[in-house]
Amino acid sequence: MGRIRLTRAARARAGVMAGGAMVAAGAGLSLGLALGLVVGGALLVTYCLLVADMDGGGP
């Protein structure tokens, strides 16, 4: 079985999503659902900005 090949952008997306899920779940469990949703939303925005920056193109 061969090795799975991922681009740098794909690794960044996976890492941000996994980290965001972990932080949001931890905040939700210890500090309440509302704060967990706020943290998750902020991380989703960060993720979108990272993907936009990594994929290039630009104006």
PDB file of N, CA, C and O in Angstrom:
ATOM      1  N   MET A   1       0.838  -1.170   0.000  1.00  0.00           N
ATOM      2  CA  MET A   1       0.000   0.000   0.000  1.00  0.00           C
ATOM      3  C   MET A   1       0.887   1.239   0.000  1.00  0.00           C
ATOM      4  O   MET A   1       1.847   1.324   0.757  1.00  0.00           O
ATOM      5  N   GLY A   2       0.539   2.182  -0.875  1.00  0.00           N
ATOM      6  CA  GLY A   2       1.353   3.376  -1.020  1.00  0.00           C
ATOM      7  C   GLY A   2       1.077   4.430   0.039  1.00  0.00           C
ATOM      8  O   GLY A   2       0.125   4.356   0.801  1.00  0.00           O
ATOM      9  N   ARG A   3       1.956   5.362   0.061  1.00  0.00           N
ATOM     10  CA  ARG A   3       1.834   6.475   0.998  1.00  0.00           C
ATOM     11  C   ARG A   3       0.841   7.506   0.478  1.00  0.00           C
ATOM     12  O   ARG A   3       0.778   7.781  -0.719  1.00  0.00           O
ATOM     13  N   ILE A   4       0.060   8.069   1.367  1.00  0.00           N
ATOM     14  CA  ILE A   4      -0.892   9.097   0.970  1.00  0.00           C
ATOM     15  C   ILE A   4      -0.134  10.400   0.774  1.00  0.00           C
ATOM     16  O   ILE A   4       0.602  10.842   1.652  1.00  0.00           O
ATOM     17  N   ARG A   5      -0.321  11.017  -0.382  1.00  0.00           N
ATOM     18  CA  ARG A   5       0.366  12.270  -0.684  1.00  0.00           C
ATOM     19  C   ARG A   5      -0.578  13.435  -0.450  1.00  0.00           C
ATOM     20  O   ARG A   5      -1.697  13.445  -0.964  1.00  0.00           O
ATOM     21  N   LEU A   6      -0.132  14.387   0.316  1.00  0.00           N
ATOM     22  CA  LEU A   6      -0.919  15.577   0.599  1.00  0.00           C
ATOM     23  C   LEU A   6      -0.085  16.812   0.280  1.00  0.00           C
ATOM     24  O   LEU A   6       1.113  16.849   0.548  1.00  0.00           O
ATOM     25  N   THR A   7      -0.744  17.802  -0.266  1.00  0.00           N
ATOM     26  CA  THR A   7      -0.055  19.060  -0.514  1.00  0.00           C
ATOM     27  C   THR A   7       0.090  19.825   0.799  1.00  0.00           C
ATOM     28  O   THR A   7      -0.532  19.477   1.810  1.00  0.00           O
ATOM     29  N   ARG A   8       0.880  20.853   0.766  1.00  0.00           N
ATOM     30  CA  ARG A   8       1.057  21.681   1.956  1.00  0.00           C
ATOM     31  C   ARG A   8      -0.264  22.311   2.389  1.00  0.00           C
ATOM     32  O   ARG A   8      -0.583  22.388   3.563  1.00  0.00           O
ATOM     33  N   ALA A   9      -1.050  22.749   1.416  1.00  0.00           N
ATOM     34  CA  ALA A   9      -2.354  23.355   1.723  1.00  0.00           C
ATOM     35  C   ALA A   9      -3.295  22.333   2.366  1.00  0.00           C
ATOM     36  O   ALA A   9      -4.023  22.652   3.300  1.00  0.00           O
ATOM     37  N   ALA A  10      -3.277  21.094   1.888  1.00  0.00           N
ATOM     38  CA  ALA A  10      -4.139  20.057   2.464  1.00  0.00           C
ATOM     39  C   ALA A  10      -3.727  19.735   3.896  1.00  0.00           C
ATOM     40  O   ALA A  10      -4.587  19.538   4.765  1.00  0.00           O
ATOM     41  N   ARG A  11      -2.432  19.687   4.152  1.00  0.00           N
ATOM     42  CA  ARG A  11      -1.970  19.444   5.530  1.00  0.00           C
ATOM     43  C   ARG A  11      -2.368  20.600   6.440  1.00  0.00           C
ATOM     44  O   ARG A  11      -2.756  20.395   7.588  1.00  0.00           O
ATOM     45  N   ALA A  12      -2.275  21.826   5.929  1.00  0.00           N
ATOM     46  CA  ALA A  12      -2.669  22.989   6.728  1.00  0.00           C
ATOM     47  C   ALA A  12      -4.160  22.955   7.032  1.00  0.00           C
ATOM     48  O   ALA A  12      -4.578  23.201   8.158  1.00  0.00           O
ATOM     49  N   ARG A  13      -4.970  22.607   6.038  1.00  0.00           N
ATOM     50  CA  ARG A  13      -6.418  22.519   6.255  1.00  0.00           C
ATOM     51  C   ARG A  13      -6.743  21.462   7.303  1.00  0.00           C
ATOM     52  O   ARG A  13      -7.557  21.692   8.206  1.00  0.00           O
ATOM     53  N   ALA A  14      -6.143  20.296   7.181  1.00  0.00           N
ATOM     54  CA  ALA A  14      -6.415  19.213   8.126  1.00  0.00           C
ATOM     55  C   ALA A  14      -5.974  19.576   9.540  1.00  0.00           C
ATOM     56  O   ALA A  14      -6.688  19.311  10.509  1.00  0.00           O
ATOM     57  N   GLY A  15      -4.822  20.190   9.650  1.00  0.00           N
ATOM     58  CA  GLY A  15      -4.325  20.578  10.971  1.00  0.00           C
ATOM     59  C   GLY A  15      -5.173  21.637  11.635  1.00  0.00           C
ATOM     60  O   GLY A  15      -5.465  21.562  12.832  1.00  0.00           O
ATOM     61  N   VAL A  16      -5.601  22.629  10.861  1.00  0.00           N
ATOM     62  CA  VAL A  16      -6.426  23.685  11.430  1.00  0.00           C
ATOM     63  C   VAL A  16      -7.785  23.139  11.837  1.00  0.00           C
ATOM     64  O   VAL A  16      -8.307  23.470  12.902  1.00  0.00           O
ATOM     65  N   MET A  17      -8.362  22.269  11.006  1.00  0.00           N
ATOM     66  CA  MET A  17      -9.665  21.708  11.348  1.00  0.00           C
ATOM     67  C   MET A  17      -9.571  20.817  12.586  1.00  0.00           C
ATOM     68  O   MET A  17     -10.421  20.896  13.473  1.00  0.00           O
ATOM     69  N   ALA A  18      -8.553  19.981  12.670  1.00  0.00           N
ATOM     70  CA  ALA A  18      -8.401  19.119  13.845  1.00  0.00           C
ATOM     71  C   ALA A  18      -8.142  19.944  15.100  1.00  0.00           C
ATOM     72  O   ALA A  18      -8.747  19.703  16.155  1.00  0.00           O
ATOM     73  N   GLY A  19      -7.272  20.922  15.005  1.00  0.00           N
ATOM     74  CA  GLY A  19      -6.986  21.775  16.157  1.00  0.00           C
ATOM     75  C   GLY A  19      -8.194  22.592  16.575  1.00  0.00           C
ATOM     76  O   GLY A  19      -8.487  22.733  17.763  1.00  0.00           O
ATOM     77  N   GLY A  20      -8.917  23.109  15.603  1.00  0.00           N
ATOM     78  CA  GLY A  20     -10.117  23.877  15.902  1.00  0.00           C
ATOM     79  C   GLY A  20     -11.184  23.027  16.578  1.00  0.00           C
ATOM     80  O   GLY A  20     -11.846  23.469  17.524  1.00  0.00           O
ATOM     81  N   ALA A  21     -11.337  21.801  16.111  1.00  0.00           N
ATOM     82  CA  ALA A  21     -12.312  20.902  16.724  1.00  0.00           C
ATOM     83  C   ALA A  21     -11.918  20.569  18.165  1.00  0.00           C
ATOM     84  O   ALA A  21     -12.772  20.540  19.067  1.00  0.00           O
ATOM     85  N   MET A  22     -10.645  20.342  18.398  1.00  0.00           N
ATOM     86  CA  MET A  22     -10.181  20.021  19.750  1.00  0.00           C
ATOM     87  C   MET A  22     -10.370  21.198  20.705  1.00  0.00           C
ATOM     88  O   MET A  22     -10.836  21.027  21.831  1.00  0.00           O
ATOM     89  N   VAL A  23     -10.011  22.387  20.263  1.00  0.00           N
ATOM     90  CA  VAL A  23     -10.139  23.565  21.126  1.00  0.00           C
ATOM     91  C   VAL A  23     -11.603  23.874  21.402  1.00  0.00           C
ATOM     92  O   VAL A  23     -11.993  24.151  22.534  1.00  0.00           O
ATOM     93  N   ALA A  24     -12.433  23.804  20.369  1.00  0.00           N
ATOM     94  CA  ALA A  24     -13.854  24.095  20.550  1.00  0.00           C
ATOM     95  C   ALA A  24     -14.513  23.062  21.463  1.00  0.00           C
ATOM     96  O   ALA A  24     -15.330  23.412  22.316  1.00  0.00           O
ATOM     97  N   ALA A  25     -14.151  21.795  21.302  1.00  0.00           N
ATOM     98  CA  ALA A  25     -14.721  20.763  22.169  1.00  0.00           C
ATOM     99  C   ALA A  25     -14.271  20.956  23.609  1.00  0.00           C
ATOM    100  O   ALA A  25     -15.076  20.843  24.541  1.00  0.00           O
ATOM    101  N   GLY A  26     -13.019  21.269  23.806  1.00  0.00           N
ATOM    102  CA  GLY A  26     -12.521  21.496  25.168  1.00  0.00           C
ATOM    103  C   GLY A  26     -13.163  22.705  25.815  1.00  0.00           C
ATOM    104  O   GLY A  26     -13.571  22.655  26.980  1.00  0.00           O
ATOM    105  N   ALA A  27     -13.303  23.777  25.072  1.00  0.00           N
ATOM    106  CA  ALA A  27     -13.945  24.963  25.623  1.00  0.00           C
ATOM    107  C   ALA A  27     -15.411  24.695  25.909  1.00  0.00           C
ATOM    108  O   ALA A  27     -15.960  25.154  26.913  1.00  0.00           O
ATOM    109  N   GLY A  28     -16.057  23.930  25.045  1.00  0.00           N
ATOM    110  CA  GLY A  28     -17.461  23.611  25.248  1.00  0.00           C
ATOM    111  C   GLY A  28     -17.693  22.735  26.462  1.00  0.00           C
ATOM    112  O   GLY A  28     -18.673  22.899  27.183  1.00  0.00           O
ATOM    113  N   LEU A  29     -16.779  21.820  26.708  1.00  0.00           N
ATOM    114  CA  LEU A  29     -16.944  20.921  27.851  1.00  0.00           C
ATOM    115  C   LEU A  29     -16.664  21.609  29.177  1.00  0.00           C
ATOM    116  O   LEU A  29     -17.329  21.333  30.168  1.00  0.00           O
ATOM    117  N   SER A  30     -15.709  22.504  29.197  1.00  0.00           N
ATOM    118  CA  SER A  30     -15.337  23.088  30.484  1.00  0.00           C
ATOM    119  C   SER A  30     -15.984  24.440  30.751  1.00  0.00           C
ATOM    120  O   SER A  30     -16.138  24.825  31.900  1.00  0.00           O
ATOM    121  N   LEU A  31     -16.365  25.179  29.731  1.00  0.00           N
ATOM    122  CA  LEU A  31     -16.819  26.543  29.950  1.00  0.00           C
ATOM    123  C   LEU A  31     -18.226  26.812  29.437  1.00  0.00           C
ATOM    124  O   LEU A  31     -18.669  27.948  29.463  1.00  0.00           O
ATOM    125  N   GLY A  32     -18.911  25.832  28.937  1.00  0.00           N
ATOM    126  CA  GLY A  32     -20.267  26.040  28.452  1.00  0.00           C
ATOM    127  C   GLY A  32     -20.342  26.054  26.945  1.00  0.00           C
ATOM    128  O   GLY A  32     -19.370  26.352  26.253  1.00  0.00           O
ATOM    129  N   LEU A  33     -21.512  25.747  26.450  1.00  0.00           N
ATOM    130  CA  LEU A  33     -21.713  25.619  25.014  1.00  0.00           C
ATOM    131  C   LEU A  33     -21.529  26.937  24.273  1.00  0.00           C
ATOM    132  O   LEU A  33     -20.972  26.970  23.176  1.00  0.00           O
ATOM    133  N   ALA A  34     -21.958  28.028  24.858  1.00  0.00           N
ATOM    134  CA  ALA A  34     -21.869  29.316  24.158  1.00  0.00           C
ATOM    135  C   ALA A  34     -20.426  29.689  23.844  1.00  0.00           C
ATOM    136  O   ALA A  34     -20.107  30.095  22.728  1.00  0.00           O
ATOM    137  N   LEU A  35     -19.558  29.556  24.811  1.00  0.00           N
ATOM    138  CA  LEU A  35     -18.156  29.890  24.566  1.00  0.00           C
ATOM    139  C   LEU A  35     -17.543  28.934  23.560  1.00  0.00           C
ATOM    140  O   LEU A  35     -16.728  29.339  22.726  1.00  0.00           O
ATOM    141  N   GLY A  36     -17.940  27.674  23.617  1.00  0.00           N
ATOM    142  CA  GLY A  36     -17.448  26.704  22.640  1.00  0.00           C
ATOM    143  C   GLY A  36     -17.826  27.090  21.223  1.00  0.00           C
ATOM    144  O   GLY A  36     -17.023  26.959  20.292  1.00  0.00           O
ATOM    145  N   LEU A  37     -19.050  27.585  21.046  1.00  0.00           N
ATOM    146  CA  LEU A  37     -19.477  28.013  19.719  1.00  0.00           C
ATOM    147  C   LEU A  37     -18.727  29.262  19.260  1.00  0.00           C
ATOM    148  O   LEU A  37     -18.381  29.390  18.084  1.00  0.00           O
ATOM    149  N   VAL A  38     -18.449  30.161  20.171  1.00  0.00           N
ATOM    150  CA  VAL A  38     -17.697  31.368  19.824  1.00  0.00           C
ATOM    151  C   VAL A  38     -16.288  30.996  19.383  1.00  0.00           C
ATOM    152  O   VAL A  38     -15.779  31.482  18.372  1.00  0.00           O
ATOM    153  N   VAL A  39     -15.651  30.134  20.144  1.00  0.00           N
ATOM    154  CA  VAL A  39     -14.292  29.703  19.794  1.00  0.00           C
ATOM    155  C   VAL A  39     -14.296  28.973  18.462  1.00  0.00           C
ATOM    156  O   VAL A  39     -13.446  29.223  17.604  1.00  0.00           O
ATOM    157  N   GLY A  40     -15.270  28.089  18.261  1.00  0.00           N
ATOM    158  CA  GLY A  40     -15.367  27.367  16.997  1.00  0.00           C
ATOM    159  C   GLY A  40     -15.570  28.302  15.820  1.00  0.00           C
ATOM    160  O   GLY A  40     -14.969  28.116  14.754  1.00  0.00           O
ATOM    161  N   GLY A  41     -16.399  29.314  16.009  1.00  0.00           N
ATOM    162  CA  GLY A  41     -16.621  30.281  14.935  1.00  0.00           C
ATOM    163  C   GLY A  41     -15.381  31.080  14.609  1.00  0.00           C
ATOM    164  O   GLY A  41     -15.052  31.302  13.443  1.00  0.00           O
ATOM    165  N   ALA A  42     -14.670  31.504  15.632  1.00  0.00           N
ATOM    166  CA  ALA A  42     -13.431  32.255  15.407  1.00  0.00           C
ATOM    167  C   ALA A  42     -12.397  31.397  14.681  1.00  0.00           C
ATOM    168  O   ALA A  42     -11.694  31.869  13.784  1.00  0.00           O
ATOM    169  N   LEU A  43     -12.323  30.137  15.041  1.00  0.00           N
ATOM    170  CA  LEU A  43     -11.372  29.252  14.378  1.00  0.00           C
ATOM    171  C   LEU A  43     -11.787  28.963  12.939  1.00  0.00           C
ATOM    172  O   LEU A  43     -10.931  28.805  12.071  1.00  0.00           O
ATOM    173  N   LEU A  44     -13.084  28.908  12.682  1.00  0.00           N
ATOM    174  CA  LEU A  44     -13.542  28.711  11.312  1.00  0.00           C
ATOM    175  C   LEU A  44     -13.159  29.897  10.440  1.00  0.00           C
ATOM    176  O   LEU A  44     -12.724  29.723   9.298  1.00  0.00           O
ATOM    177  N   VAL A  45     -13.282  31.094  10.978  1.00  0.00           N
ATOM    178  CA  VAL A  45     -12.858  32.281  10.234  1.00  0.00           C
ATOM    179  C   VAL A  45     -11.356  32.221   9.956  1.00  0.00           C
ATOM    180  O   VAL A  45     -10.895  32.488   8.838  1.00  0.00           O
ATOM    181  N   THR A  46     -10.579  31.855  10.958  1.00  0.00           N
ATOM    182  CA  THR A  46      -9.130  31.727  10.780  1.00  0.00           C
ATOM    183  C   THR A  46      -8.810  30.693   9.716  1.00  0.00           C
ATOM    184  O   THR A  46      -7.937  30.897   8.874  1.00  0.00           O
ATOM    185  N   TYR A  47      -9.537  29.583   9.737  1.00  0.00           N
ATOM    186  CA  TYR A  47      -9.348  28.528   8.747  1.00  0.00           C
ATOM    187  C   TYR A  47      -9.612  29.057   7.337  1.00  0.00           C
ATOM    188  O   TYR A  47      -8.827  28.815   6.419  1.00  0.00           O
ATOM    189  N   CYS A  48     -10.711  29.770   7.173  1.00  0.00           N
ATOM    190  CA  CYS A  48     -11.046  30.296   5.849  1.00  0.00           C
ATOM    191  C   CYS A  48      -9.973  31.266   5.352  1.00  0.00           C
ATOM    192  O   CYS A  48      -9.609  31.242   4.183  1.00  0.00           O
ATOM    193  N   LEU A  49      -9.473  32.113   6.238  1.00  0.00           N
ATOM    194  CA  LEU A  49      -8.426  33.043   5.850  1.00  0.00           C
ATOM    195  C   LEU A  49      -7.128  32.320   5.498  1.00  0.00           C
ATOM    196  O   LEU A  49      -6.437  32.694   4.548  1.00  0.00           O
ATOM    197  N   LEU A  50      -6.810  31.267   6.233  1.00  0.00           N
ATOM    198  CA  LEU A  50      -5.612  30.488   5.950  1.00  0.00           C
ATOM    199  C   LEU A  50      -5.710  29.821   4.585  1.00  0.00           C
ATOM    200  O   LEU A  50      -4.773  29.866   3.799  1.00  0.00           O
ATOM    201  N   VAL A  51      -6.863  29.228   4.307  1.00  0.00           N
ATOM    202  CA  VAL A  51      -7.044  28.555   3.018  1.00  0.00           C
ATOM    203  C   VAL A  51      -6.960  29.568   1.881  1.00  0.00           C
ATOM    204  O   VAL A  51      -6.333  29.304   0.859  1.00  0.00           O
ATOM    205  N   ALA A  52      -7.571  30.721   2.070  1.00  0.00           N
ATOM    206  CA  ALA A  52      -7.514  31.742   1.030  1.00  0.00           C
ATOM    207  C   ALA A  52      -6.076  32.181   0.784  1.00  0.00           C
ATOM    208  O   ALA A  52      -5.672  32.431  -0.352  1.00  0.00           O
ATOM    209  N   ASP A  53      -5.288  32.269   1.846  1.00  0.00           N
ATOM    210  CA  ASP A  53      -3.899  32.686   1.718  1.00  0.00           C
ATOM    211  C   ASP A  53      -3.047  31.578   1.095  1.00  0.00           C
ATOM    212  O   ASP A  53      -2.187  31.842   0.258  1.00  0.00           O
ATOM    213  N   MET A  54      -3.276  30.344   1.486  1.00  0.00           N
ATOM    214  CA  MET A  54      -2.465  29.221   1.007  1.00  0.00           C
ATOM    215  C   MET A  54      -2.748  28.883  -0.458  1.00  0.00           C
ATOM    216  O   MET A  54      -1.864  28.452  -1.173  1.00  0.00           O
ATOM    217  N   ASP A  55      -3.998  29.023  -0.888  1.00  0.00           N
ATOM    218  CA  ASP A  55      -4.345  28.632  -2.250  1.00  0.00           C
ATOM    219  C   ASP A  55      -3.848  29.625  -3.290  1.00  0.00           C
ATOM    220  O   ASP A  55      -3.850  29.326  -4.465  1.00  0.00           O
ATOM    221  N   GLY A  56      -3.441  30.779  -2.858  1.00  0.00           N
ATOM    222  CA  GLY A  56      -2.858  31.743  -3.785  1.00  0.00           C
ATOM    223  C   GLY A  56      -3.888  32.350  -4.733  1.00  0.00           C
ATOM    224  O   GLY A  56      -5.047  32.478  -4.406  1.00  0.00           O
ATOM    225  N   GLY A  57      -3.425  32.664  -5.894  1.00  0.00           N
ATOM    226  CA  GLY A  57      -4.304  33.328  -6.857  1.00  0.00           C
ATOM    227  C   GLY A  57      -4.342  34.808  -6.576  1.00  0.00           C
ATOM    228  O   GLY A  57      -3.578  35.585  -7.121  1.00  0.00           O
ATOM    229  N   GLY A  58      -5.219  35.177  -5.677  1.00  0.00           N
ATOM    230  CA  GLY A  58      -5.317  36.554  -5.238  1.00  0.00           C
ATOM    231  C   GLY A  58      -5.811  37.504  -6.324  1.00  0.00           C
ATOM    232  O   GLY A  58      -5.949  37.128  -7.476  1.00  0.00           O
ATOM    233  N   PRO A  59      -6.039  38.754  -5.939  1.00  0.00           N
ATOM    234  CA  PRO A  59      -6.536  39.748  -6.903  1.00  0.00           C
ATOM    235  C   PRO A  59      -5.452  40.252  -7.830  1.00  0.00           C
ATOM    236  O   PRO A  59      -4.314  40.212  -7.592  1.00  0.00           O
TER     237      PRO A  59
END
